[in-house]
Amino acid sequence: MDAPRWVLHVDLDQFIAAVEVLRRPELKGQPVVVGGSGDPTQRAVVATASYEAREFGVHSGMPLRTAAKRCPDAVFLPADGPAYEAASAQVMETLREFPVVVEVMGWDEAFVETHTDDPESVAREIQDAVRERTRLACSVGIGDNKLRAKLATGFGKPAGVFRLTEDNWWDVMGDRTTDALWGIGAKTARKLTDLGIHTVKELAAADPYALADRLGPTMGPWFRRLARGADNSPVVGTPYVPRSRSRETTFQQNLTDWDVVRTEVVGLARRVAEDVRSEGRPAVRVGVKVRFAPFRTLTRSVGLAAPTSDVAAIEAGALAALEKFESRRPVRLLGVRAEFETS
C-alpha cells in the first residue's frame, strides 16, 4: 500500500533578520530592524524585524521612523538583497537533496510534497538539515493540501512543526476571524463583516449566492472554499523563475515638479532594463508605482508592442504608464517594474 501524500510548508523564521544576525553574532537577542539604507531618520519601510523588535510592535511594511519610535533601542541595518538571495539558494538546494518535490515560493518559503507515514519525522529532518547547512531556523507546517500546510506554519513558529488537516480543521480554525485565512485580508474581512460573517465557520456555511453577489462570482465562492480548507492545487517542482524585475526609490524630500518625476522614472527604467537584459528574458509589460504624499500608493502599467529587452522601449513604456496618473500631487516614492512573458 502506498504511503499517503503530505504537503509541507517550509518557512524560514525571521529570515532577513536571521541572515544579518549570522553575519553579526553580537546582535543575537537584540531587536534588529532591516530596511532601506538602515537610517531610521530617512524615508523607507521595514523589510523585516527580529522577534525581539516585533515585541515592540514593529512589523514589515512599517515606516522606519515609526519603527524607531516604537523601539528606539533597535539596531537598524540596510537591506542586502544579494546576501539574502545567496542564503535562500542554499536553503532551497538543501530541500532538493530530499526525495521530495520542492516548489519555491520566494526567498524564505517553499512547499514540499512527500509520501510518508510519518510527516513529522520528515519535517524535523528538514529542519535539522537546514540548520546544519545554513545555521538558519525554519518552521514547518504539515497539511493534506497547500492551503492547510501554509496556515499550519503559523502555529508552529518559531522553529516548530504543526499539522493541520481535515481532521482538526474546525477545532483549529473554526472560531477564528476570516482574515486568519490565507488569501483574505483586512479589506475583504470588512466586507464579510458587513454581511454578518465574522468567523471561518460562518464563512464556510454562508450562502454562496450571497457571497457571489457581494464579492463577485469568482471570488465569493472561492472565499467559501477557503473557509472549508479546500485546495487541490499541485506542488509544482519546476525551478522558481521571477515573473518580473523592479527598481524603486524613496525620496527624502517630496518631488513636486512632474518633469523631475519623469526624469526619475527614466532613470529607474534604465536600471530595470539592465536587469531585464541580464535575465536574458524579454519584457512584455512595464508598470510604474507612485506613492503620493502622505502615503497613498497607486500603480499603472502598459503592454509593450512586442517582447523586448531594448532600453528605449522599456523607458517609453514606463513614461506611458506614468502618464496614466491623473494626480500631480507631491511624490515620495517611485518604482518601475518590467514583467516577463509567462508560458
XYZ file of C-alpha atoms in Angstrom:
343
model
C 0.000 0.000 0.000
C 1.371 3.411 -0.997
C 2.254 5.901 1.728
C -0.117 8.895 1.987
C 0.666 12.228 0.317
C 1.555 15.191 2.508
C 2.327 18.806 1.766
C 4.893 20.553 3.961
C 5.291 24.315 4.036
C 8.839 25.285 4.997
C 9.081 28.874 6.229
C 12.365 30.396 7.383
C 11.977 32.209 10.695
C 12.623 35.994 10.609
C 14.712 35.201 7.537
C 16.322 38.532 6.646
C 16.984 39.446 10.278
C 18.377 35.953 10.886
C 20.835 36.305 7.993
C 22.001 39.614 9.418
C 22.471 38.151 12.894
C 24.575 35.336 11.427
C 26.849 37.994 9.941
C 26.881 39.940 13.211
C 26.647 37.411 16.060
C 26.845 40.199 18.640
C 23.286 41.168 17.628
C 21.762 37.880 18.789
C 18.933 38.543 21.226
C 18.748 42.237 20.332
C 15.902 43.972 18.481
C 17.031 44.198 14.846
C 15.218 46.090 12.096
C 16.257 45.808 8.436
C 15.149 48.228 5.739
C 16.211 50.943 3.332
C 19.694 52.276 3.990
C 19.408 51.395 7.658
C 18.900 55.021 8.670
C 15.618 55.392 10.587
C 15.611 59.152 10.044
C 15.178 58.599 6.319
C 12.098 57.571 4.414
C 11.984 53.802 3.970
C 9.979 50.870 5.235
C 10.848 47.852 7.360
C 11.809 44.796 5.303
C 11.805 42.564 8.355
C 12.203 42.740 12.110
C 13.597 40.245 14.588
C 11.240 38.684 17.104
C 12.716 40.957 19.762
C 11.746 44.017 17.712
C 8.296 42.613 16.944
C 7.549 42.571 20.657
C 7.541 46.382 20.433
C 5.005 46.335 17.585
C 7.494 46.657 14.745
C 6.476 44.801 11.580
C 7.230 44.561 7.859
C 5.977 47.451 5.746
C 6.052 49.928 8.624
C 7.928 53.213 8.050
C 11.377 53.101 9.628
C 10.622 56.294 11.511
C 7.619 54.662 13.159
C 9.723 51.603 13.996
C 12.303 53.857 15.658
C 9.605 55.480 17.782
C 8.255 52.121 18.885
C 11.650 50.586 19.510
C 14.280 53.326 19.892
C 16.922 50.851 21.092
C 16.678 48.696 17.967
C 19.673 48.121 15.719
C 18.811 49.389 12.230
C 20.561 47.767 9.273
C 20.447 48.337 5.497
C 18.874 45.692 3.298
C 21.341 43.498 1.380
C 19.476 41.659 -1.371
C 22.401 39.619 -2.750
C 23.171 38.206 0.711
C 19.570 37.103 1.173
C 19.434 35.577 -2.300
C 22.578 33.551 -1.602
C 21.254 32.296 1.747
C 17.905 31.406 0.184
C 19.563 29.480 -2.646
C 21.492 27.401 -0.118
C 18.290 26.552 1.746
C 16.464 25.519 -1.422
C 19.404 23.367 -2.508
C 19.204 21.635 0.866
C 15.495 20.909 0.395
C 16.123 19.434 -3.049
C 18.507 16.891 -1.551
C 15.473 15.137 -0.065
C 13.388 12.691 -2.175
C 10.558 15.225 -2.442
C 9.013 17.728 -4.857
C 10.019 21.308 -3.987
C 8.074 24.396 -5.084
C 9.919 27.591 -4.196
C 7.598 30.455 -3.271
C 10.188 33.149 -2.588
C 13.342 33.829 -0.625
C 12.061 32.382 2.621
C 9.434 29.751 1.863
C 8.736 26.636 -0.161
C 6.167 23.861 -0.436
C 7.395 20.284 -0.268
C 5.395 17.238 -1.358
C 6.292 13.928 0.230
C 4.766 10.465 0.530
C 5.294 9.076 4.006
C 3.574 7.543 7.005
C 5.348 9.971 9.339
C 5.388 13.567 8.015
C 6.577 14.943 11.372
C 9.805 12.961 11.029
C 10.357 14.348 7.529
C 9.681 17.863 8.821
C 12.231 17.524 11.597
C 14.803 16.035 9.226
C 14.333 19.093 7.005
C 14.724 21.449 9.972
C 17.905 19.680 11.069
C 19.390 19.721 7.558
C 18.617 23.415 7.013
C 20.074 24.335 10.383
C 23.205 22.231 9.810
C 23.846 23.579 6.313
C 22.849 27.215 6.779
C 22.537 27.820 10.553
C 19.024 29.162 9.865
C 15.889 28.021 11.675
C 12.644 27.177 9.912
C 9.113 26.285 10.877
C 7.264 23.533 9.031
C 3.532 23.292 8.522
C 2.103 19.888 7.621
C -1.153 19.637 5.682
C -3.196 17.444 3.421
C -3.070 20.311 0.900
C -1.103 23.518 0.313
C -3.622 25.804 1.988
C -3.634 23.876 5.235
C 0.136 23.432 5.212
C 0.632 27.189 4.750
C -1.691 28.020 7.640
C -0.161 25.313 9.823
C 3.232 27.003 9.684
C 1.953 29.970 11.653
C 1.011 27.688 14.531
C 4.472 26.124 14.508
C 6.507 29.329 14.766
C 9.179 29.730 15.797
C 11.191 26.670 14.734
C 8.341 24.238 15.366
C 6.171 21.737 13.499
C 2.365 21.773 13.325
C -0.129 19.579 11.477
C -3.405 20.991 10.118
C -5.698 18.658 8.174
C -9.360 17.962 7.567
C -9.422 16.105 10.900
C -8.599 19.147 13.071
C -9.573 21.982 10.711
C -12.677 23.104 12.583
C -11.118 22.738 16.019
C -8.170 24.940 14.993
C -9.734 27.349 12.518
C -13.498 27.353 13.002
C -13.777 30.161 15.559
C -11.003 32.339 14.141
C -11.786 35.525 12.261
C -11.920 35.284 8.488
C -8.661 37.192 7.991
C -6.864 34.220 9.580
C -7.270 32.510 6.208
C -4.502 32.677 3.623
C -5.925 34.908 0.896
C -8.279 37.070 2.967
C -7.000 40.470 4.014
C -8.444 43.230 6.153
C -10.470 44.778 3.324
C -12.214 41.523 2.412
C -12.749 40.706 6.076
C -14.568 44.035 6.500
C -16.834 43.214 3.552
C -17.604 39.848 5.113
C -18.357 41.528 8.424
C -20.868 43.737 6.618
C -22.596 40.506 5.585
C -22.677 39.343 9.187
C -19.837 36.864 8.637
C -17.174 37.057 11.333
C -15.560 33.628 11.670
C -14.174 30.921 9.418
C -17.026 28.624 10.440
C -19.613 31.243 9.488
C -17.945 31.840 6.123
C -17.907 28.123 5.394
C -21.656 27.959 5.999
C -22.504 31.159 4.113
C -24.845 31.305 1.134
C -22.601 31.069 -1.953
C -25.040 33.198 -3.982
C -24.912 35.998 -1.419
C -21.117 35.835 -1.435
C -21.022 35.918 -5.227
C -23.349 38.931 -5.268
C -21.262 40.879 -2.738
C -17.722 39.767 -3.620
C -18.006 38.677 -7.245
C -18.951 35.428 -8.996
C -15.419 34.069 -8.824
C -14.034 35.382 -5.550
C -17.170 34.952 -3.427
C -17.439 31.157 -3.792
C -13.636 30.871 -3.627
C -13.575 32.503 -0.180
C -16.161 29.958 0.953
C -13.922 27.133 -0.255
C -11.002 28.682 1.628
C -13.064 28.606 4.801
C -13.557 24.883 4.337
C -9.833 24.333 3.853
C -10.355 23.148 0.280
C -7.399 23.329 -2.085
C -6.483 20.958 -4.904
C -3.553 22.899 -6.360
C -0.484 20.728 -7.024
C 3.031 21.185 -5.708
C 4.980 22.084 -8.847
C 8.649 21.219 -8.860
C 9.772 23.451 -11.711
C 12.543 25.887 -10.782
C 11.435 29.226 -9.401
C 11.575 31.867 -12.114
C 10.955 35.544 -11.278
C 7.919 36.962 -13.055
C 9.290 40.480 -13.111
C 12.180 42.758 -12.279
C 11.690 46.047 -10.493
C 13.511 49.009 -9.027
C 12.195 51.709 -6.749
C 13.403 54.649 -4.736
C 12.046 56.664 -1.836
C 12.773 60.387 -1.869
C 13.785 62.138 1.321
C 12.028 65.265 0.032
C 8.771 65.013 -1.909
C 9.008 65.611 -5.652
C 6.666 68.397 -6.713
C 7.964 69.051 -10.235
C 6.490 66.498 -12.657
C 9.433 66.955 -15.041
C 11.686 65.736 -12.230
C 9.321 62.806 -11.697
C 9.670 61.865 -15.363
C 13.456 62.090 -15.143
C 13.485 59.786 -12.104
C 11.201 57.284 -13.861
C 13.542 57.199 -16.855
C 16.488 56.523 -14.542
C 14.650 53.666 -12.842
C 13.536 52.272 -16.212
C 17.142 52.135 -17.405
C 18.182 50.188 -14.324
C 15.270 47.800 -14.837
C 16.210 47.394 -18.496
C 19.723 46.382 -17.419
C 18.183 43.779 -15.094
C 15.986 42.512 -17.925
C 18.972 42.111 -20.236
C 20.929 40.304 -17.508
C 17.967 37.983 -17.002
C 18.027 37.070 -20.691
C 14.231 37.175 -20.955
C 12.315 39.913 -22.776
C 9.744 42.076 -21.022
C 6.165 42.240 -22.245
C 4.728 44.826 -19.862
C 6.016 47.799 -17.884
C 4.439 49.207 -14.743
C 5.031 52.297 -12.623
C 4.303 52.638 -8.918
C 3.787 56.070 -7.398
C 3.428 56.756 -3.694
C 1.876 60.169 -3.270
C 2.333 62.137 -0.069
C 1.451 61.382 2.594
C 1.165 57.638 1.854
C -1.221 56.692 -0.962
C 0.230 54.182 -3.428
C -1.108 53.613 -6.955
C 0.176 51.577 -9.910
C -0.369 51.818 -13.645
C 1.023 49.662 -16.446
C 1.114 49.298 -20.210
C 1.741 46.385 -22.536
C 4.716 46.615 -24.872
C 4.272 46.297 -28.631
C 6.437 43.178 -28.651
C 8.602 41.258 -26.149
C 11.796 43.252 -25.788
C 14.945 43.927 -23.774
C 15.502 47.240 -25.526
C 16.281 50.076 -23.116
C 14.452 52.711 -25.160
C 11.303 50.587 -25.409
C 11.230 49.965 -21.673
C 11.822 53.664 -20.970
C 8.991 54.602 -23.325
C 6.702 52.072 -21.685
C 7.474 53.450 -18.242
C 6.745 57.014 -19.349
C 3.496 55.888 -20.989
C 2.464 54.205 -17.743
C 3.364 57.346 -15.795
C 1.080 59.443 -17.996
C -1.852 57.320 -16.842
C -1.678 59.002 -13.442
C -4.083 61.920 -13.293
C -2.885 63.274 -9.960
C 0.063 65.636 -9.805
C 0.323 65.625 -6.020
C 3.758 65.512 -4.340
C 5.536 62.177 -4.827
C 7.508 60.392 -2.117
C 8.284 57.082 -3.891
C 8.626 55.857 -7.463
C 9.022 52.352 -8.787
C 9.330 50.771 -12.242
C 8.588 47.101 -12.937
C 9.135 45.037 -16.089
C 7.034 41.890 -16.383
C 8.229 38.838 -18.254
C 6.181 36.686 -20.583
C 4.711 33.665 -18.807
C 4.250 30.394 -20.628
